[in-house]
Short mmCIF file of C-alpha atoms and ligand atoms in Angstrom, two decimals:
data_model
loop_
_atom_site.label_atom_id
_atom_site.label_comp_id
_atom_site.label_asym_id
_atom_site.label_seq_id
_atom_site.Cartn_x
_atom_site.Cartn_y
_atom_site.Cartn_z
CA MET A 1 18.37 11.90 7.29
CA ILE A 2 15.06 11.57 5.50
CA SER A 3 13.35 8.48 4.13
CA VAL A 4 12.06 9.01 0.61
CA LYS A 5 9.88 6.68 -1.44
CA PHE A 6 9.03 6.77 -5.14
CA GLY A 7 6.04 4.84 -6.45
CA GLY A 8 5.46 2.82 -9.60
CA THR A 9 4.26 5.67 -11.81
CA SER A 10 7.18 7.83 -10.67
CA MET A 11 9.51 5.02 -11.77
CA GLY A 12 7.43 4.19 -14.87
CA SER A 13 9.82 5.21 -17.70
CA ALA A 14 13.38 6.42 -18.32
CA GLU A 15 12.08 10.00 -18.38
CA ARG A 16 10.30 9.58 -15.07
CA ILE A 17 13.35 7.93 -13.47
CA ARG A 18 15.42 10.90 -14.60
CA GLY A 19 12.93 13.14 -12.81
CA VAL A 20 13.20 11.00 -9.68
CA ALA A 21 17.00 11.13 -9.82
CA GLN A 22 16.86 14.94 -10.00
CA ILE A 23 14.62 15.08 -6.92
CA VAL A 24 17.06 12.79 -5.08
CA ILE A 25 20.01 14.97 -6.10
CA ASP A 26 18.13 18.09 -4.91
CA LEU A 27 17.55 16.36 -1.57
CA HIS A 28 21.16 15.18 -1.24
CA LYS A 29 22.01 17.58 1.61
CA LYS A 30 19.20 16.09 3.69
CA GLN A 31 20.79 12.65 3.40
CA PRO A 32 17.99 10.73 1.71
CA ALA A 33 17.58 6.98 2.01
CA VAL A 34 15.60 6.22 -1.14
CA THR A 35 13.06 3.40 -1.40
CA VAL A 36 11.54 2.53 -4.77
CA SER A 37 8.62 0.53 -6.03
CA ALA A 38 8.61 -1.51 -9.22
CA MET A 39 8.02 0.30 -12.54
CA SER A 40 4.26 0.62 -13.00
CA GLY A 41 2.71 -2.57 -14.31
CA ILE A 42 5.70 -4.79 -13.51
CA THR A 43 4.38 -6.31 -10.26
CA ASP A 44 1.16 -7.19 -12.10
CA LEU A 45 3.18 -8.84 -14.87
CA LEU A 46 5.23 -10.82 -12.36
CA LEU A 47 2.05 -12.01 -10.64
CA LYS A 48 0.68 -13.02 -14.05
CA ALA A 49 3.90 -14.89 -14.85
CA ALA A 50 3.63 -16.83 -11.58
CA LYS A 51 0.02 -17.71 -12.41
CA ALA A 52 0.96 -18.77 -15.93
CA ALA A 53 3.71 -21.01 -14.54
CA ILE A 54 1.46 -22.74 -12.09
CA THR A 55 -1.24 -23.32 -14.67
CA GLY A 56 1.31 -24.65 -17.16
CA GLN A 57 0.81 -21.84 -19.72
CA LYS A 58 4.42 -21.80 -20.90
CA ARG A 59 3.84 -19.55 -23.93
CA GLU A 60 2.11 -16.92 -21.82
CA MET A 61 4.93 -17.15 -19.31
CA ASP A 62 7.60 -16.62 -21.99
CA SER A 63 5.71 -13.71 -23.47
CA ILE A 64 5.46 -12.00 -20.06
CA LEU A 65 9.16 -12.54 -19.37
CA PHE A 66 9.95 -11.03 -22.74
CA GLN A 67 7.81 -7.96 -21.99
CA ILE A 68 9.53 -7.49 -18.63
CA GLN A 69 12.96 -7.84 -20.21
CA GLU A 70 12.21 -5.40 -23.04
CA LYS A 71 10.78 -2.76 -20.73
CA HIS A 72 13.84 -2.78 -18.48
CA LEU A 73 16.50 -3.05 -21.19
CA THR A 74 14.98 -0.17 -23.16
CA THR A 75 14.82 1.91 -20.00
CA ILE A 76 18.48 1.18 -19.20
CA ASP A 77 19.58 2.11 -22.72
CA GLU A 78 17.78 5.43 -22.44
CA LEU A 79 18.98 6.07 -18.92
CA VAL A 80 22.64 5.11 -18.68
CA GLY A 81 25.26 6.90 -20.79
CA GLN A 82 28.54 5.20 -19.77
CA LYS A 83 29.00 2.00 -21.75
CA SER A 84 30.48 -0.05 -18.90
CA LEU A 85 27.72 0.96 -16.49
CA ARG A 86 25.06 0.27 -19.10
CA GLN A 87 26.51 -3.18 -19.67
CA LYS A 88 26.62 -3.78 -15.90
CA ALA A 89 22.92 -2.96 -15.64
CA ARG A 90 21.96 -5.03 -18.69
CA ASP A 91 23.93 -8.03 -17.35
CA HIS A 92 22.28 -7.69 -13.94
CA ILE A 93 18.77 -7.71 -15.45
CA ALA A 94 19.61 -10.58 -17.81
CA ALA A 95 21.05 -12.74 -15.01
CA GLU A 96 18.05 -12.14 -12.74
CA LEU A 97 15.62 -12.90 -15.56
CA THR A 98 17.43 -16.13 -16.44
CA HIS A 99 17.14 -17.12 -12.80
CA LEU A 100 13.44 -16.21 -12.79
CA GLU A 101 12.83 -18.22 -15.94
CA GLU A 102 14.44 -21.32 -14.40
CA PHE A 103 12.48 -20.77 -11.22
CA LEU A 104 9.17 -20.47 -13.08
CA ARG A 105 9.91 -23.61 -15.09
CA ALA A 106 10.54 -25.50 -11.87
CA ILE A 107 7.23 -24.19 -10.49
CA ALA A 108 5.46 -25.31 -13.66
CA ILE A 109 6.82 -28.81 -13.14
CA ILE A 110 6.06 -29.02 -9.41
CA GLY A 111 2.67 -27.33 -9.93
CA GLU A 112 2.91 -25.63 -6.54
CA LEU A 113 3.68 -22.07 -5.52
CA SER A 114 4.52 -21.39 -1.88
CA PRO A 115 4.19 -17.86 -0.43
CA ARG A 116 8.00 -17.81 -0.26
CA SER A 117 8.36 -18.59 -3.97
CA HIS A 118 5.69 -16.05 -4.74
CA ASP A 119 7.67 -13.42 -2.83
CA GLU A 120 10.85 -14.35 -4.64
CA ILE A 121 9.10 -13.71 -7.97
CA ILE A 122 7.52 -10.36 -7.18
CA ALA A 123 10.67 -9.06 -5.43
CA LEU A 124 12.17 -8.70 -8.88
CA GLY A 125 10.11 -5.60 -9.74
CA GLU A 126 11.56 -3.53 -6.91
CA LYS A 127 15.03 -5.04 -7.38
CA PHE A 128 15.15 -3.96 -11.04
CA ALA A 129 13.79 -0.47 -10.34
CA ALA A 130 16.25 0.15 -7.50
CA PHE A 131 19.16 -1.18 -9.53
CA MET A 132 18.35 1.06 -12.50
CA LEU A 133 18.02 4.19 -10.37
CA SER A 134 21.29 3.48 -8.55
CA VAL A 135 23.18 2.92 -11.83
CA HIS A 136 21.67 6.08 -13.31
CA LEU A 137 22.87 8.10 -10.30
CA GLU A 138 26.29 6.44 -10.50
CA ASP A 139 26.37 7.38 -14.19
CA GLN A 140 26.01 11.01 -13.10
CA GLY A 141 28.87 10.74 -10.63
CA PHE A 142 26.95 10.15 -7.39
CA ASP A 143 27.85 7.56 -4.80
CA ALA A 144 24.61 5.60 -4.97
CA GLU A 145 24.42 2.07 -3.60
CA TYR A 146 21.82 -0.51 -4.52
CA VAL A 147 20.35 -2.15 -1.39
CA SER A 148 18.16 -5.20 -1.74
CA LEU A 149 16.09 -5.89 1.37
CA GLU A 150 15.07 -9.27 -0.01
CA ASN A 151 17.11 -11.14 2.60
CA ILE A 152 16.84 -8.59 5.39
CA VAL A 153 15.50 -11.31 7.69
CA GLU A 154 16.96 -14.76 7.61
CA LEU A 155 14.67 -17.30 6.04
CA GLY A 156 12.92 -19.64 8.44
CA VAL A 157 13.72 -17.69 11.64
CA PHE A 158 10.21 -16.25 11.96
CA ASP A 159 7.00 -18.15 11.49
CA LYS A 160 4.73 -15.13 11.92
CA VAL A 161 4.71 -11.41 11.25
CA ASP A 162 4.71 -9.78 14.68
CA SER A 163 6.42 -6.93 16.49
CA LEU A 164 9.57 -9.00 17.03
CA PHE A 165 9.74 -9.61 13.29
CA PHE A 166 9.47 -5.88 12.55
CA THR A 167 12.04 -5.04 15.24
CA THR A 168 14.49 -7.42 13.58
CA VAL A 169 13.72 -6.00 10.13
CA GLN A 170 14.44 -2.48 11.42
CA GLU A 171 17.62 -3.45 13.26
CA ASN A 172 18.94 -5.07 10.10
CA ILE A 173 17.92 -2.09 7.97
CA PHE A 174 19.79 0.16 10.42
CA SER A 175 23.02 -1.79 10.18
CA ARG A 176 22.77 -2.15 6.41
CA ILE A 177 22.04 1.53 5.61
CA THR A 178 23.99 3.45 8.28
CA PRO A 179 27.47 2.88 6.73
CA ILE A 180 26.22 4.21 3.38
CA LEU A 181 24.77 7.37 4.93
CA LYS A 182 27.92 7.87 7.06
CA ARG A 183 30.07 8.11 3.95
CA LYS A 184 27.45 10.52 2.44
CA GLY A 185 26.36 7.91 -0.08
CA ILE A 186 22.78 7.49 -1.32
CA PRO A 187 21.19 4.12 -0.52
CA ILE A 188 18.67 3.05 -3.18
CA ILE A 189 16.51 0.50 -1.44
CA THR A 190 14.08 -2.08 -2.81
CA GLY A 191 10.51 -1.41 -1.65
CA PHE A 192 10.21 -5.15 -1.27
CA PHE A 193 11.49 -6.29 2.12
CA GLY A 194 12.08 -9.81 3.31
CA ARG A 195 10.44 -12.97 2.20
CA ILE A 196 7.99 -12.72 5.00
CA PRO A 197 6.11 -15.51 6.75
CA GLY A 198 2.92 -16.08 4.74
CA GLY A 199 4.09 -13.91 1.84
CA ILE A 200 4.20 -10.15 1.40
CA VAL A 201 1.03 -9.83 -0.71
CA GLU A 202 -1.11 -11.81 1.75
CA GLY A 203 0.62 -10.43 4.86
CA ILE A 204 1.23 -6.76 4.01
CA GLY A 205 -0.74 -6.25 0.81
CA ARG A 206 -0.10 -4.52 -2.49
CA GLY A 207 1.52 -1.12 -2.28
CA TYR A 208 3.91 -2.41 0.41
CA SER A 209 6.78 -0.07 -0.64
CA ASP A 210 5.18 2.83 1.29
CA PHE A 211 5.41 0.70 4.41
CA THR A 212 9.03 -0.23 3.66
CA ALA A 213 9.92 3.46 3.47
CA ALA A 214 8.19 4.02 6.80
CA LEU A 215 10.16 1.16 8.36
CA VAL A 216 13.38 2.64 6.93
CA GLY A 217 12.40 6.02 8.39
CA ARG A 218 11.70 4.55 11.78
CA ALA A 219 14.84 2.38 11.80
CA LEU A 220 17.06 5.37 11.04
CA ALA A 221 15.10 7.95 13.09
CA ALA A 222 14.40 10.03 9.98
CA LYS A 223 13.44 13.71 10.26
CA GLU A 224 10.70 13.08 7.70
CA ILE A 225 9.23 10.26 5.62
CA GLN A 226 8.37 11.43 2.10
CA ILE A 227 6.05 9.43 -0.13
CA TRP A 228 6.44 10.68 -3.70
CA THR A 229 3.58 9.68 -5.98
CA ASP A 230 1.53 10.93 -8.93
CA VAL A 231 -0.88 13.32 -7.20
CA ASP A 232 -0.32 16.61 -5.35
CA GLY A 233 -1.06 15.10 -1.95
CA ILE A 234 -3.91 13.46 -0.11
CA LEU A 235 -7.12 14.67 -1.68
CA SER A 236 -10.66 15.08 -0.42
CA ALA A 237 -11.66 12.10 -2.60
CA ASP A 238 -10.16 9.64 -5.05
CA PRO A 239 -9.39 11.80 -8.15
CA ARG A 240 -10.44 8.90 -10.39
CA ILE A 241 -13.97 9.35 -9.02
CA VAL A 242 -14.22 13.10 -8.36
CA SER A 243 -12.56 15.38 -10.91
CA GLU A 244 -12.24 18.50 -8.72
CA THR A 245 -10.89 17.74 -5.29
CA LEU A 246 -9.32 19.63 -2.40
CA ILE A 247 -5.62 19.06 -1.70
CA LEU A 248 -5.37 18.56 2.05
CA GLU A 249 -2.67 20.67 3.61
CA GLU A 250 -2.24 18.78 6.87
CA LEU A 251 -3.71 15.63 8.41
CA SER A 252 -3.21 13.97 11.75
CA PHE A 253 -1.66 10.51 12.02
CA ALA A 254 -5.06 9.19 13.12
CA GLU A 255 -6.83 10.64 10.09
CA ALA A 256 -4.24 9.36 7.64
CA ALA A 257 -4.32 5.89 9.18
CA GLU A 258 -8.14 5.79 8.98
CA LEU A 259 -8.15 7.00 5.38
CA ALA A 260 -5.60 4.42 4.31
CA HIS A 261 -7.47 1.73 6.22
CA PHE A 262 -10.73 2.62 4.48
CA GLY A 263 -9.21 2.32 1.02
CA ALA A 264 -7.52 5.61 0.01
CA LYS A 265 -4.85 4.06 -2.17
CA VAL A 266 -2.44 6.98 -1.88
CA ILE A 267 -0.70 5.43 1.13
CA HIS A 268 -0.51 1.84 2.30
CA PRO A 269 -2.48 1.32 5.55
CA GLN A 270 0.61 0.26 7.52
CA THR A 271 2.62 3.38 6.61
CA ILE A 272 1.55 5.38 9.63
CA TRP A 273 2.38 3.26 12.65
CA PRO A 274 6.19 3.36 12.30
CA ALA A 275 5.89 7.16 11.97
CA VAL A 276 3.65 7.42 15.05
CA GLU A 277 6.08 5.46 17.17
CA LYS A 278 8.87 7.99 16.61
CA ASN A 279 6.66 10.99 15.86
CA ILE A 280 8.11 11.37 12.36
CA PRO A 281 6.15 13.64 10.02
CA VAL A 282 5.07 12.01 6.74
CA ARG A 283 4.81 14.13 3.60
CA ILE A 284 3.03 13.15 0.41
CA LYS A 285 4.53 14.78 -2.69
CA ASN A 286 4.02 14.72 -6.45
CA THR A 287 7.01 13.64 -8.56
CA MET A 288 5.50 15.42 -11.55
CA ASN A 289 5.04 18.65 -9.58
CA PRO A 290 7.89 18.75 -7.02
CA GLU A 291 7.35 22.43 -6.22
CA ALA A 292 3.86 21.79 -4.80
CA PRO A 293 3.89 21.62 -1.00
CA GLY A 294 2.03 18.28 -0.85
CA THR A 295 0.25 17.01 2.25
CA LEU A 296 1.89 16.87 5.64
CA ILE A 297 0.86 14.22 8.17
CA THR A 298 1.66 15.07 11.77
CA LYS A 299 0.61 14.07 15.26
CA ALA A 300 -1.74 17.04 15.70
CA GLY A 301 -2.87 17.64 12.11
CA LYS A 302 -4.80 20.76 11.22
CA HIS A 303 -8.51 21.39 10.95
CA ASN A 304 -10.14 21.83 7.59
CA THR A 305 -12.07 25.10 7.59
CA CYS A 306 -14.11 24.73 4.42
CA ALA A 307 -15.69 21.29 5.01
CA PRO A 308 -16.72 19.38 8.14
CA PHE A 309 -14.24 16.54 7.50
CA LYS A 310 -11.12 15.82 5.43
CA SER A 311 -11.88 13.15 2.90
CA ILE A 312 -14.29 10.53 1.57
CA THR A 313 -13.11 7.08 0.72
CA ALA A 314 -14.34 3.55 0.08
CA LYS A 315 -13.07 0.03 0.18
CA LYS A 316 -14.58 -2.41 -2.31
CA ASN A 317 -14.64 -6.19 -2.38
CA ILE A 318 -16.22 -6.44 1.06
CA THR A 319 -18.26 -9.43 2.19
CA VAL A 320 -21.00 -9.09 4.79
CA VAL A 321 -21.38 -12.14 7.00
CA THR A 322 -24.63 -12.35 8.99
CA LEU A 323 -25.05 -14.87 11.76
CA SER A 324 -28.41 -15.86 13.22
CA ASN A 325 -29.89 -18.76 15.22
CA MET A 326 -26.76 -18.84 17.35
CA THR A 327 -26.52 -21.89 19.57
CA LYS A 328 -23.91 -20.32 21.85
CA GLY A 329 -24.31 -17.32 24.16
CA LYS A 330 -23.44 -13.89 22.79
CA HIS A 331 -20.08 -13.54 24.53
CA GLU A 332 -19.06 -17.03 23.46
CA THR A 333 -20.18 -16.34 19.88
CA MET A 334 -18.13 -13.14 19.77
CA ALA A 335 -15.04 -14.87 21.15
CA GLU A 336 -15.41 -17.67 18.62
CA ILE A 337 -15.83 -15.26 15.70
CA PHE A 338 -12.69 -13.31 16.57
CA ARG A 339 -10.73 -16.51 17.08
CA LEU A 340 -11.86 -17.92 13.74
CA CYS A 341 -11.18 -14.69 11.85
CA SER A 342 -7.69 -14.57 13.30
CA GLU A 343 -7.12 -18.24 12.45
CA HIS A 344 -8.19 -17.70 8.82
CA GLY A 345 -6.40 -14.35 8.39
CA VAL A 346 -9.67 -12.49 7.76
CA ALA A 347 -9.90 -8.86 8.92
CA ILE A 348 -13.17 -7.54 10.40
CA ASP A 349 -14.07 -3.91 9.74
CA LEU A 350 -17.58 -3.24 10.98
CA ILE A 351 -19.76 -5.16 13.40
CA SER A 352 -23.41 -4.65 14.17
CA THR A 353 -25.31 -6.70 16.70
CA SER A 354 -28.88 -7.26 17.79
CA GLU A 355 -30.48 -9.90 19.97
CA ALA A 356 -31.35 -12.09 16.99
CA SER A 357 -28.41 -11.59 14.67
CA LEU A 358 -24.88 -10.34 14.25
CA SER A 359 -23.44 -8.87 11.07
CA LEU A 360 -19.84 -8.21 10.28
CA THR A 361 -17.92 -7.06 7.25
CA VAL A 362 -14.86 -9.00 6.30
CA GLU A 363 -12.05 -8.54 3.87
CA GLY A 364 -10.10 -11.42 2.56
CA SER A 365 -9.81 -13.82 -0.32
CA GLU A 366 -12.86 -15.84 -1.30
CA LYS A 367 -11.05 -18.98 -0.18
CA LYS A 368 -10.51 -17.62 3.33
CA VAL A 369 -14.08 -16.34 3.67
CA THR A 370 -15.45 -19.71 2.54
CA ALA A 371 -13.28 -21.47 5.11
CA LEU A 372 -14.57 -19.07 7.78
CA GLU A 373 -18.19 -19.64 6.72
CA HIS A 374 -17.70 -23.38 6.98
CA GLN A 375 -16.49 -23.07 10.60
CA LEU A 376 -19.20 -20.58 11.62
CA LYS A 377 -21.94 -22.85 10.29
CA LYS A 378 -21.13 -25.28 13.08
CA PHE A 379 -22.90 -23.08 15.62
CA CYS A 380 -25.28 -20.76 13.73
CA THR A 381 -27.01 -19.98 10.46
CA VAL A 382 -24.72 -17.99 8.19
CA SER A 383 -25.65 -15.78 5.29
CA ILE A 384 -23.00 -14.30 3.03
CA THR A 385 -23.41 -11.22 0.83
CA ILE A 386 -20.63 -10.40 -1.58
CA GLY A 387 -20.09 -7.31 -3.75
CA MET A 388 -20.37 -4.80 -0.92
CA ALA A 389 -18.24 -1.79 -0.01
CA VAL A 390 -17.39 0.16 3.13
CA LEU A 391 -17.82 3.90 2.55
CA ALA A 392 -16.19 6.26 5.06
CA VAL A 393 -15.74 9.94 5.73
CA VAL A 394 -12.73 10.82 7.84
CA GLY A 395 -11.77 13.93 9.77
CA GLU A 396 -11.30 15.10 13.34
CA GLU A 397 -13.48 18.12 12.51
CA MET A 398 -16.48 15.81 12.92
CA ARG A 399 -16.02 15.57 16.68
CA GLU A 400 -19.10 16.96 18.37
CA ASN A 401 -20.48 18.31 15.10
CA ILE A 402 -24.16 17.73 15.80
CA GLY A 403 -26.30 16.95 12.78
CA LEU A 404 -23.47 15.87 10.52
CA SER A 405 -24.45 12.19 10.41
CA GLY A 406 -27.99 13.19 9.46
CA ARG A 407 -26.68 15.23 6.54
CA PHE A 408 -24.37 12.40 5.52
CA PHE A 409 -27.11 9.78 5.42
CA SER A 410 -29.75 12.00 3.85
CA THR A 411 -27.30 12.90 1.04
CA LEU A 412 -26.92 9.20 0.33
CA GLY A 413 -30.69 8.70 0.52
CA LYS A 414 -31.31 11.49 -2.01
CA VAL A 415 -29.24 9.69 -4.65
CA GLY A 416 -30.85 6.34 -3.89
CA VAL A 417 -27.94 4.69 -2.10
CA ASN A 418 -29.14 2.05 0.32
CA ILE A 419 -27.26 1.63 3.60
CA TYR A 420 -26.79 -1.88 4.97
CA MET A 421 -24.70 -1.24 8.11
CA ILE A 422 -23.56 1.88 10.00
CA SER A 423 -20.63 2.54 12.32
CA GLN A 424 -19.05 5.50 14.06
CA GLY A 425 -16.07 5.17 16.37
CA GLN A 426 -16.13 6.82 19.78
CA PHE A 427 -13.26 9.13 18.76
CA GLU A 428 -15.48 10.46 15.95
CA VAL A 429 -12.65 10.43 13.42
CA ASN A 430 -14.83 8.59 10.94
CA ILE A 431 -18.37 7.65 10.01
CA SER A 432 -18.58 4.53 7.93
CA CYS A 433 -21.32 2.45 6.38
CA VAL A 434 -21.80 -0.51 4.12
CA ILE A 435 -23.28 0.07 0.68
CA LEU A 436 -23.39 -1.85 -2.60
CA GLU A 437 -20.05 -1.89 -4.39
CA ASN A 438 -21.81 -0.58 -7.50
CA ASP A 439 -23.02 2.51 -5.60
CA VAL A 440 -19.54 3.68 -4.54
CA GLU A 441 -18.93 6.21 -7.31
CA LYS A 442 -22.42 7.69 -7.00
CA ALA A 443 -22.14 7.94 -3.20
CA ILE A 444 -18.69 9.57 -3.20
CA SER A 445 -19.66 12.10 -5.88
CA ALA A 446 -22.86 13.08 -4.05
CA LEU A 447 -21.09 13.46 -0.68
CA HIS A 448 -18.28 15.47 -2.24
CA THR A 449 -20.69 17.89 -3.89
CA GLU A 450 -22.69 18.24 -0.68
CA PHE A 451 -19.76 18.87 1.66
CA PHE A 452 -16.87 20.27 -0.39
CA SER A 453 -18.52 22.84 -2.64
CA PRO A 454 -17.51 25.73 -0.29
CA CYS A 455 -13.83 24.71 -0.69
CA PRO A 456 -11.31 26.04 -3.21
CA LEU A 457 -10.97 23.03 -5.53
CA PRO A 458 -7.79 23.47 -7.57
CA GLN A 459 -7.09 19.86 -8.52
CA LYS A 460 -8.49 18.84 -11.90
CA SER A 461 -7.67 15.34 -13.07
P1 ADP B 1 2.28 4.88 -6.14
O1 ADP B 1 2.50 4.04 -7.36
O2 ADP B 1 3.05 6.17 -6.16
O3 ADP B 1 2.42 4.12 -4.86
P2 ADP B 1 -0.60 4.67 -5.96
O4 ADP B 1 -1.26 4.43 -7.27
O5 ADP B 1 -0.42 3.51 -5.06
O6 ADP B 1 0.78 5.40 -6.24
O7 ADP B 1 -1.36 5.82 -5.15
C1 ADP B 1 -1.63 7.05 -5.76
C2 ADP B 1 -3.04 7.05 -6.33
O8 ADP B 1 -3.97 6.95 -5.25
C3 ADP B 1 -3.44 8.33 -7.01
O9 ADP B 1 -3.03 8.35 -8.36
C4 ADP B 1 -4.95 8.34 -6.85
O10 ADP B 1 -5.57 7.91 -8.04
C5 ADP B 1 -5.23 7.33 -5.75
N1 ADP B 1 -6.04 7.88 -4.64
C6 ADP B 1 -7.13 7.29 -4.11
N2 ADP B 1 -7.64 8.02 -3.12
C7 ADP B 1 -6.87 9.12 -3.00
C8 ADP B 1 -6.91 10.27 -2.16
N3 ADP B 1 -7.82 10.44 -1.22
N4 ADP B 1 -5.94 11.19 -2.33
C9 ADP B 1 -5.01 11.05 -3.26
N5 ADP B 1 -4.93 10.00 -4.10
C10 ADP B 1 -5.85 9.03 -3.99
N1 LIG B 2 5.04 -2.74 -6.69
C1 LIG B 2 4.32 -3.26 -5.58
C2 LIG B 2 2.81 -3.29 -5.81
O1 LIG B 2 2.33 -2.92 -6.84
C3 LIG B 2 4.64 -2.57 -4.33
C4 LIG B 2 4.43 -1.09 -4.33
O2 LIG B 2 4.13 -0.47 -5.33
O3 LIG B 2 4.57 -0.54 -3.27
O4 LIG B 2 2.11 -3.71 -4.94
MG1 MG B 3 1.07 2.95 -3.73
#
């Protein structure tokens, strides 16, 4: 079997869903288990509705619910020919939306939104998308079955997201999907899984459907995990920043994981580890251009011959925390920092130390960073700089390429980009540095021109 995932843009309209259905039908012989994301824009609307409920903006809430309803009902009408099936889909959407409305009204009264309630609200986007695709396939005579992973783990059994949690998720996915595949049916799975401890947005992050598809692939020992999106593959830079980019033919697991970690939105950062564990190749494909080969991610990867690395990426919304006047010894300070970051759910990316100070970049909500700052202040002076970004170039080609870092930094210097922190891992898969968030576009464009001009650049956006 193969695990196949379609993103929000791919599911964005009746026409697009038709295209997705055709791709699924073409893949039928390979026994696809299909995971889908919400129609583009729907998760944002659901998050807005939750916010409106909690802040008591009832009119805004009603207007959002109406928009969600209209978008889905129109799509169903365009998508489903058989009257009884169309009615089934309309009734399903209406019932779920009535439930959501009641739920949001209750939240407005209580004035409190737990991570679990939050999950219940945003799950709807993936539930609707999966339901519509399954009914559309049914309408065309295929044995498609809608699978909601919303309750794939029993509520309250786990209090944290750890390897045991993921093992249970995968075991339950296996028993839920296997009977469908055995009878040659097509499971259409919600990209939302579980109502996870701490909430899926906080715990896994937006774009979680990629990760769900990877878990499905790992659970069912897929031959391949395919992530279908709106670009021809992983590119040498974000196409919204650089208009002519190189489509990367093959990357290693390590490179793809680094790229996703450093902000390349095309795959969710957690997509790679389930694939690594079972050595399952991951392929990125374009729904709007299914003939294109896409990008293949494998254990070994393949070297780029026209540039000294694979891709440039950046992660915005980074805070630099600098500690000085530390009252504890260095080892104690380090231990305390890691403990506090873990306690507050704040991820550290880069660290730089000297005798007098220690700087680290953290990612996390303002609330979490403030809580961390408060704790750190107990044993040192803390200075916080917001509005920063981590810029990274990624590629195994860089290993032992003497002089590359010099070229990297001088390119940034030439366009007036100041560098606040620098890091390079021992495996030399990436070079990363901290720059101002406002310099990201300028930095990426300059680096791309410097390093990728010898490459054939077919992708124009
Ligand atoms: P989906 O809805 O299919 O999950 P996303 O919007 O999450 O799609 O991811 C695809 C988008 O990622 C592309 O449209 C592109 O703008 C962006 N992107 C950022 N960096 C890269 C990159 N290096 N390669 C390809 N796409 C990238
Ligand atoms: N729809 C969800 C989001 O926007 C999940 C996904 O697209 O994978 O985050
Ligand atoms: Mg995505």
